[in-house]
CSV table of C-alpha atoms and ligand atoms in Angstrom, one decimal:
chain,number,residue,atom,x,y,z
A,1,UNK,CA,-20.8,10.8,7.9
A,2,UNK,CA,-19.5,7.4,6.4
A,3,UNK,CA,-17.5,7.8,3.0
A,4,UNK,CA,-17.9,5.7,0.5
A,5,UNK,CA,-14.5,4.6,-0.3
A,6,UNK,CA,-14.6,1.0,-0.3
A,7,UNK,CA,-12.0,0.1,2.5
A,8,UNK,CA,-8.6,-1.8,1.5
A,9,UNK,CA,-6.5,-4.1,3.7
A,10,UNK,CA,-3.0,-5.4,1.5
A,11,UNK,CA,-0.4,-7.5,2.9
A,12,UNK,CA,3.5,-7.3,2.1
A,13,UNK,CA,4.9,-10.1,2.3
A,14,UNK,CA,8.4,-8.6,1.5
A,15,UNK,CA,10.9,-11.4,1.2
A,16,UNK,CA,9.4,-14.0,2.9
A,17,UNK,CA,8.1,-17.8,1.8
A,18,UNK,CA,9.0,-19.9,-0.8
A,19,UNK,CA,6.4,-20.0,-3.9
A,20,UNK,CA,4.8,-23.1,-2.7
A,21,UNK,CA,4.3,-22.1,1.1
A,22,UNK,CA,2.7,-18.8,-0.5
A,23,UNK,CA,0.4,-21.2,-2.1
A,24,UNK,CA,-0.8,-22.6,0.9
A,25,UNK,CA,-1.0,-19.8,2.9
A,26,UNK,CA,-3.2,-17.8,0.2
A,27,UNK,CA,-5.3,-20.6,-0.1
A,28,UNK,CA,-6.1,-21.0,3.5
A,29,UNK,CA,-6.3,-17.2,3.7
A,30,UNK,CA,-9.3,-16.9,1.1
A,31,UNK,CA,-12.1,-19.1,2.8
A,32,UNK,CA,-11.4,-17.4,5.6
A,33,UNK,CA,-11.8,-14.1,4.9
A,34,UNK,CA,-14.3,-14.4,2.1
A,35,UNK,CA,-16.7,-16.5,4.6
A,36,UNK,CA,-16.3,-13.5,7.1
A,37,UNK,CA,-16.7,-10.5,4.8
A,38,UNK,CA,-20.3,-9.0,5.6
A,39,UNK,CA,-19.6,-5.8,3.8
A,40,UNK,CA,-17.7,-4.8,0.4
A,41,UNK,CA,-13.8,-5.2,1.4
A,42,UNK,CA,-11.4,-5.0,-1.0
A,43,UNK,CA,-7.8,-7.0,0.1
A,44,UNK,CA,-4.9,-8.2,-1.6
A,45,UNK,CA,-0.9,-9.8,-1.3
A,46,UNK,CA,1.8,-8.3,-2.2
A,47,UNK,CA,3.9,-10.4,-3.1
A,48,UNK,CA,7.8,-11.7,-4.2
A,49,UNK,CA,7.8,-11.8,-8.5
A,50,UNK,CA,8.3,-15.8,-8.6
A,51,UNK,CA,5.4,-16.0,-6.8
A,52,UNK,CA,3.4,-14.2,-9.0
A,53,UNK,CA,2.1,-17.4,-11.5
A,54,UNK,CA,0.8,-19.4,-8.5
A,55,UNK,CA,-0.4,-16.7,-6.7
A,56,UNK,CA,-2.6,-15.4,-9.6
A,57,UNK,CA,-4.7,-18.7,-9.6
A,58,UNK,CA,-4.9,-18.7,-5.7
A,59,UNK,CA,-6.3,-15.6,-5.5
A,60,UNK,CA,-8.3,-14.9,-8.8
A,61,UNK,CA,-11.7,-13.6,-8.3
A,62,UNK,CA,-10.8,-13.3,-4.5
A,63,UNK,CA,-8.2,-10.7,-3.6
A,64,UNK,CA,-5.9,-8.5,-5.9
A,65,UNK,CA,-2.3,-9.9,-7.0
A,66,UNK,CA,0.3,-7.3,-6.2
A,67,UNK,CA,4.0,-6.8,-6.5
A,68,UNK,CA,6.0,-5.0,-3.8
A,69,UNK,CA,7.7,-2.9,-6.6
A,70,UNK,CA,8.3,-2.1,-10.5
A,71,UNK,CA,10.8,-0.6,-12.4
A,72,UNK,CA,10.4,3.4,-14.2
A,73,UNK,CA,11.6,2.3,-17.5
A,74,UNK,CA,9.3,0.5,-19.8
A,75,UNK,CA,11.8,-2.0,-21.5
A,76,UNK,CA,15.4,-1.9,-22.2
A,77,UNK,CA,19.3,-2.4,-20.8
A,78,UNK,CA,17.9,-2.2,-17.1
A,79,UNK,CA,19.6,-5.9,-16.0
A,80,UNK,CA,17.1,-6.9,-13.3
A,81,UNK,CA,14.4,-5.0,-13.3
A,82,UNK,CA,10.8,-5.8,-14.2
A,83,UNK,CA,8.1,-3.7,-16.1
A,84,UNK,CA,4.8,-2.3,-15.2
A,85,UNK,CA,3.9,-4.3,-18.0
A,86,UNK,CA,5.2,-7.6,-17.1
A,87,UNK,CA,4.0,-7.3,-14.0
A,88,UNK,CA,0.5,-6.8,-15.8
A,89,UNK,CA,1.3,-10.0,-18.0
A,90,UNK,CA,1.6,-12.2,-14.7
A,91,UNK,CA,-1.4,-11.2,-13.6
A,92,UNK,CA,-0.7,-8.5,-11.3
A,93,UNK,CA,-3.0,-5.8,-10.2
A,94,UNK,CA,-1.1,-3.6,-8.1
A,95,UNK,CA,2.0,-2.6,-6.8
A,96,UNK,CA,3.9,-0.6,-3.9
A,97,UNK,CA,5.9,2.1,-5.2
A,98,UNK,CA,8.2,3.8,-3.0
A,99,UNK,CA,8.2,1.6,0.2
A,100,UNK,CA,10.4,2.7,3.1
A,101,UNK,CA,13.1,-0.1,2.3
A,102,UNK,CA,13.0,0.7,-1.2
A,103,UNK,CA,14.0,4.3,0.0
A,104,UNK,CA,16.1,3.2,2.6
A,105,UNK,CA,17.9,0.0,0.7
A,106,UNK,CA,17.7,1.6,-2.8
A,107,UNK,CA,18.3,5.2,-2.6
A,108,UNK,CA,14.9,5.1,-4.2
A,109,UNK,CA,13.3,8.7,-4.5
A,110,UNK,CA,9.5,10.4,-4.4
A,111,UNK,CA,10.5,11.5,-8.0
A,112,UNK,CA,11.3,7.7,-9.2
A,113,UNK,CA,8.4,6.6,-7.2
A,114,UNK,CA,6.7,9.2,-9.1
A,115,UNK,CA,8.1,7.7,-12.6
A,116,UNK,CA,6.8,4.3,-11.6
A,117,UNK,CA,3.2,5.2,-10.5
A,118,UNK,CA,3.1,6.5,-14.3
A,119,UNK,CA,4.1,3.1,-15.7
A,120,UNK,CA,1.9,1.0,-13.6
A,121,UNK,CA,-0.8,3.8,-14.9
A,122,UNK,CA,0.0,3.1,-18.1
A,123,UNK,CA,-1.0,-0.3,-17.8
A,124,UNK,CA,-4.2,0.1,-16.1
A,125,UNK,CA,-2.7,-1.2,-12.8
A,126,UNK,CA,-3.0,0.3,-9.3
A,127,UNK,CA,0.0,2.0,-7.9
A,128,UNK,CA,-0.4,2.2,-4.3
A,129,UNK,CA,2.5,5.3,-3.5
A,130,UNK,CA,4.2,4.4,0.1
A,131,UNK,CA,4.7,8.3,2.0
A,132,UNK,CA,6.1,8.6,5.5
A,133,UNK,CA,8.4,10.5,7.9
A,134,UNK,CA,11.4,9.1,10.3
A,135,UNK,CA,11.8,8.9,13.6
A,136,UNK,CA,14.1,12.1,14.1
A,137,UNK,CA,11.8,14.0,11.5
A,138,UNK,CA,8.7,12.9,13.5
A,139,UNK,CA,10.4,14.5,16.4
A,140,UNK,CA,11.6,17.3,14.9
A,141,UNK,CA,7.9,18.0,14.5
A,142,UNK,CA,8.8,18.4,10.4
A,143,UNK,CA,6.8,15.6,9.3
A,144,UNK,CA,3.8,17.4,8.0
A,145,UNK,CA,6.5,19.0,5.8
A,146,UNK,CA,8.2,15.9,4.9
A,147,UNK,CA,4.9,14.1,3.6
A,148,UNK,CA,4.1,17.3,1.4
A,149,UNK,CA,7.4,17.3,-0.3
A,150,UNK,CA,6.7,13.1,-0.8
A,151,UNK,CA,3.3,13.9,-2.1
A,152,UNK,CA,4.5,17.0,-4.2
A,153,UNK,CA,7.5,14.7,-5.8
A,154,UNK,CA,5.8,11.7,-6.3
A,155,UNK,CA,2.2,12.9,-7.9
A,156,UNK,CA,3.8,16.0,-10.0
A,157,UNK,CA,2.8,16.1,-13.7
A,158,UNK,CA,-0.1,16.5,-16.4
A,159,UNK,CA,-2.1,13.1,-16.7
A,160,UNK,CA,-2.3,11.2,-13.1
A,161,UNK,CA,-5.1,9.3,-12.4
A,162,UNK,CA,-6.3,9.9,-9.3
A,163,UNK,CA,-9.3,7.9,-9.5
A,164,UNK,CA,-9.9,4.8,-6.7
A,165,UNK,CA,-8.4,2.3,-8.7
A,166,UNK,CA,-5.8,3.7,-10.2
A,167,UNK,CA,-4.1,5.4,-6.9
A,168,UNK,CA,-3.9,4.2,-3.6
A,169,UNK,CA,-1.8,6.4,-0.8
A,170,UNK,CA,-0.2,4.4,2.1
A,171,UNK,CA,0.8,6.4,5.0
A,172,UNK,CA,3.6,4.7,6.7
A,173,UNK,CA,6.0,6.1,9.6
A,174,UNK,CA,9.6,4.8,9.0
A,175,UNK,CA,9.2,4.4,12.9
A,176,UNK,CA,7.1,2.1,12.4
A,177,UNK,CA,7.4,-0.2,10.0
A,178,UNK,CA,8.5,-3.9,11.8
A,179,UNK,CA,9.5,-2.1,14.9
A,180,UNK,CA,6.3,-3.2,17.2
A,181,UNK,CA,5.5,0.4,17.6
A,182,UNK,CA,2.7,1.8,15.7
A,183,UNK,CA,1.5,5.3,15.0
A,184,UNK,CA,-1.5,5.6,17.8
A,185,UNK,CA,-5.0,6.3,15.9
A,186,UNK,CA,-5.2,9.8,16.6
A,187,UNK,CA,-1.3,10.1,15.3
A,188,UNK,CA,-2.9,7.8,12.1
A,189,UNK,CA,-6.3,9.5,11.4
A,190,UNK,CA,-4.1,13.5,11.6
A,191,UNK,CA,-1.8,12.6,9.1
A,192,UNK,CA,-4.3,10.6,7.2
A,193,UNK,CA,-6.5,14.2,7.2
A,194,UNK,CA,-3.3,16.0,6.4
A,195,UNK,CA,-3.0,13.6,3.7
A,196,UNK,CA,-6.3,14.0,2.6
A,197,UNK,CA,-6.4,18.4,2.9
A,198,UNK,CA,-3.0,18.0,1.0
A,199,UNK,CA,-5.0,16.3,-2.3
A,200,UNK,CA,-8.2,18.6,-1.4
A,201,UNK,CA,-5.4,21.9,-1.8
A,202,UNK,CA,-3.5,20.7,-4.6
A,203,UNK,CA,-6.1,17.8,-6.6
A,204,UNK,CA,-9.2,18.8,-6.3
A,205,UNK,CA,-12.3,17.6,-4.1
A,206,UNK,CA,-13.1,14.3,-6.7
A,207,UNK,CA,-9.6,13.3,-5.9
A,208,UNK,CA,-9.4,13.7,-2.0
A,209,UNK,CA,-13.0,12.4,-1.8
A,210,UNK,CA,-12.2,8.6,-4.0
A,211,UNK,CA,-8.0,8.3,-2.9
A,212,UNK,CA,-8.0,5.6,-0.3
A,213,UNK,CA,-5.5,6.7,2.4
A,214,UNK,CA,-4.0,2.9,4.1
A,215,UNK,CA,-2.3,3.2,7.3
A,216,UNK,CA,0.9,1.1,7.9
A,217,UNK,CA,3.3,0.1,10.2
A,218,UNK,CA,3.2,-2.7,12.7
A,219,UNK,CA,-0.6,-3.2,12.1
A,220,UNK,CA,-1.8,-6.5,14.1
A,221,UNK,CA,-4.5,-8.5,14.8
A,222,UNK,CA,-5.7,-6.1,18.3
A,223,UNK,CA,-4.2,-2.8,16.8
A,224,UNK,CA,-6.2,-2.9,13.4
A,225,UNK,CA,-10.0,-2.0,14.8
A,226,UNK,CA,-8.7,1.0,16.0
A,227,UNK,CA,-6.5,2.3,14.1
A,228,UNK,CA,-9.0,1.5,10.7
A,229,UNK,CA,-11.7,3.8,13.0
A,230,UNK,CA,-10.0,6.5,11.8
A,231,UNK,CA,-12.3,8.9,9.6
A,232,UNK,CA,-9.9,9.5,7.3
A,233,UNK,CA,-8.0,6.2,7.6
A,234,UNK,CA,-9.5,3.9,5.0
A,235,UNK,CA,-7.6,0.6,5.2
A,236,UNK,CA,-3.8,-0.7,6.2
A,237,UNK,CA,-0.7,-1.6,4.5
A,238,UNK,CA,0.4,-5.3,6.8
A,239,UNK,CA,3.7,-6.3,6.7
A,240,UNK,CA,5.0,-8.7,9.1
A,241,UNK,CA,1.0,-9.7,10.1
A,242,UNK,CA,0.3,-10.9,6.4
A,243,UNK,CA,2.5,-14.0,7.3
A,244,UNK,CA,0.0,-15.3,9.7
A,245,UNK,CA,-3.5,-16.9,8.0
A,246,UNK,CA,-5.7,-15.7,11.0
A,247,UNK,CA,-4.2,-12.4,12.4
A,248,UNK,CA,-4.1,-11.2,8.6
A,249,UNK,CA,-7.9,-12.5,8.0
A,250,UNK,CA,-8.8,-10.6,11.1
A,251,UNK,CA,-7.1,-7.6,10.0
A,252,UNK,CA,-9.2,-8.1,6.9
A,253,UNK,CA,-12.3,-8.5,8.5
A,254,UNK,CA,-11.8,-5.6,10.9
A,255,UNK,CA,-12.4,-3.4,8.1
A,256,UNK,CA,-15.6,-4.7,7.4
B,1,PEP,C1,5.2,-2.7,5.6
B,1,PEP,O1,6.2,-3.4,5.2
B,1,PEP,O2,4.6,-2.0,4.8
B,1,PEP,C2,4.8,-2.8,7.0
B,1,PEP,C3,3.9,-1.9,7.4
B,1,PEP,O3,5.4,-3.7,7.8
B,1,PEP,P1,5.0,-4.1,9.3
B,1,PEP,O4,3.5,-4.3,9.3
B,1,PEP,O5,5.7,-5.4,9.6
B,1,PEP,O6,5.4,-3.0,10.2
């Protein structure tokens, strides 16, 4: 049986492009995709802060605005950080909490991640909470245990929305992530169900039925059909792909 989550295809763009060549690549993007959409798709950038302003006019009414992080205070003494709700002020919609190279870079944790899907909550934003295993923990065969503890740490407490716009789950093997290799979709769609029993066991059935579950990690142009034919897979997280106008609107359209 279909579901009825609508699907969702968001690009990272990480740390590439200066403000003006995002410009120009959003707004080549958007005719594109919006003049191959034949079904409800939602997509959307994420994107570096300084980008933010221009990108919010590109893509209005279009595609969501998103940032690739935010901090877990609200305001205060945190020199160079940026709130949930100044991210809100410039227009953003979303934002990645608890990417790989946050973890990896930043010692970031599921519990901080967890502290910043509250904030962006709090502002009526969409948190879209990165999970995933390594390569030695993928071979250790401990994943399944090492997304649990992820999902356990970073969606603990009274008062989470876990409605379709306000919580997105991206299932991402380190592995991954701008190495070329990519989960096949079987490996996708059984972590994706895992995923998905994981929120039936511990949420409820409203919440595993609306969460969208996005696969990511070296998602392409040829990879994307079969990987989003997962039941249980219901959009990607593009990195690296994002950069390029047509393989990202054929990602896009893919999920259509
Ligand atoms: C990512 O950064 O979230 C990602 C999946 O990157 P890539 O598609 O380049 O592997």
């Amino acid at each position: 049986m279909m579901n009825k989550r609508t699907p969702l295809v968001l690009g990272n763009w990480k740390m590439n492009t200066l403000p003006e060549e995002g410009r120009l690549l959003a707004r080549q993007m958007v005719p594109i995709i919006k003049d191959g959409l034949h079904r409800r798709v939602e997509w959307g950038l994420a994107v570096p802060l300084t980008h933010t302003g221009l990108l919010a006019t590109e893509l209005r009414g279009h595609a969501l605005l998103g940032a690739q992080d935010c901090s877990m205070h609200e305001r205060g003494a945190y020199t160079g950080e940026v709130s949930a709700a100044m991210l809100s002020a410039s227009g953003c919609d979303f934002a990645l909490v608890g990417h790989s190279e946050r973890r990896q870079y930043h010692g970031e944790t599921s519990i901080q991640a967890g502290l910043k899907i509250r904030r962006l909550q709090e502002q009526g934003m969409m948190a879209v909470y990165c999970v995933g295993e390594s390569l030695e923990q993928r071979q250790s065969g401990d994943y399944a245990t090492v997304l649990q503890t992820q999902l356990h740490e970073g969606l603990q407490g009274e008062g989470l929305s876990l409605d379709s716009s306000a919580l997105v789950l991206a299932y991402e093997p380190v592995w991954a992530i701008g190495t070329g290799l990519t989960a096949s979709p079987e490996q996708a769609n059984e972590v994706h169900a895992l995923i998905r029993d994981w929120l039936l066991r511990n949420r409820g059935p409203e919440a595993a039925a609306a969460v969208r579950i996005l696969y990511g990690g070296s998602v392409n142009a040829s990879n994307a059909a079969d990987l989003l034919a997962g039941p249980d897979v219901d959009g990607a997280l593009v990195g690296g792909a994002s950069l390029q106008i047509r393989a990202f609107a054929d990602i896009v359209l893919s999920a259509c």
